[in-house]
């Protein structure tokens, strides 16, 4: 089932308690597309990069069945750059630098052949660009998922509120949910956020798992307790890619299936944090994925009797 992703393609410089990297491949669309590729053999991306974006990084995505016809390459521009530093708990981080570069003047153009998409993943980038992509589609997709972050809440709040009106599922982290709703309680906050447009809300809580909200229903998924977390960058985007990829493959948007998609998203994210950047998520085998899903099943299985 056709999946269209919009989001950043980026270079990141990262620092975690375990080490530092200089300009490695990153970006929301990159992680989403790589993660979704394990479900959907072909998907489409709309994004923008500068002339400095390396051919081998484009080739990596293409080799995973990602059609990059919607990626503009700006010859005299530089690729979006983000730098982050993680605290010792690895659950929180500071943004050290965000250089929008080619993203600042990005006017997305959805190629004709991408326009009939059934699933739309509006990955993290300017809310006005997310909106422009949605507006270019002649028919509303079956499911529209939007991911965003505090940077856009701080800088483009009105555009974000507008974009939220047109989405089905919003994915944000706990800190962002609190900022967006002004509520400390995630349950109260979720109710407020769902009144802003999204019918479903996923709140990612890092090593504490993820919550899925819909009307009065709540599903809680654990994160896999890992012995070693090396670099959490991209975990949220990998989660989103696993979630939408599974939904697209199964073509089922029921709440029950979304629960399974949340587990898939969590399983995929658990790989990303094991190595720096995209290294782990770019090279997974079916055996590894299946073993990880088994671990999740064992983690959540419980047989309990009522009194
Ligand atoms: P995550 O850890 O899932 O939040 O995603 C990290 C990725 O998001 C990095 O690879 C960055 O390049 C990208 N990123 C960081 N800041 C932004 C931003 N303001 N908008 C879009 N993407 C961003």
Short mmCIF file of C-alpha atoms in Angstrom, two decimals, residues 1 21 25 34 48 52 81 90 134 157 181 183 206 257 264 296 306:
data_model
loop_
_atom_site.label_atom_id
_atom_site.label_comp_id
_atom_site.label_asym_id
_atom_site.label_seq_id
_atom_site.Cartn_x
_atom_site.Cartn_y
_atom_site.Cartn_z
CA UNK A 1 0.00 0.00 0.00
CA UNK A 21 30.27 11.86 15.99
CA UNK A 25 23.58 10.73 8.17
CA UNK A 34 14.63 3.03 6.56
CA UNK A 48 15.25 18.59 0.35
CA UNK A 52 26.82 18.33 0.09
CA UNK A 81 22.23 20.22 10.05
CA UNK A 90 20.11 9.26 27.76
CA UNK A 134 -1.16 17.40 2.46
CA UNK A 157 3.04 27.40 16.85
CA UNK A 181 -1.16 20.87 26.30
CA UNK A 183 -0.82 19.86 31.43
CA UNK A 206 11.87 6.94 25.63
CA UNK A 257 -4.09 -3.02 14.79
CA UNK A 264 6.39 -2.77 15.91
CA UNK A 296 8.35 -7.89 23.19
CA UNK A 306 -10.00 -11.36 38.46
#
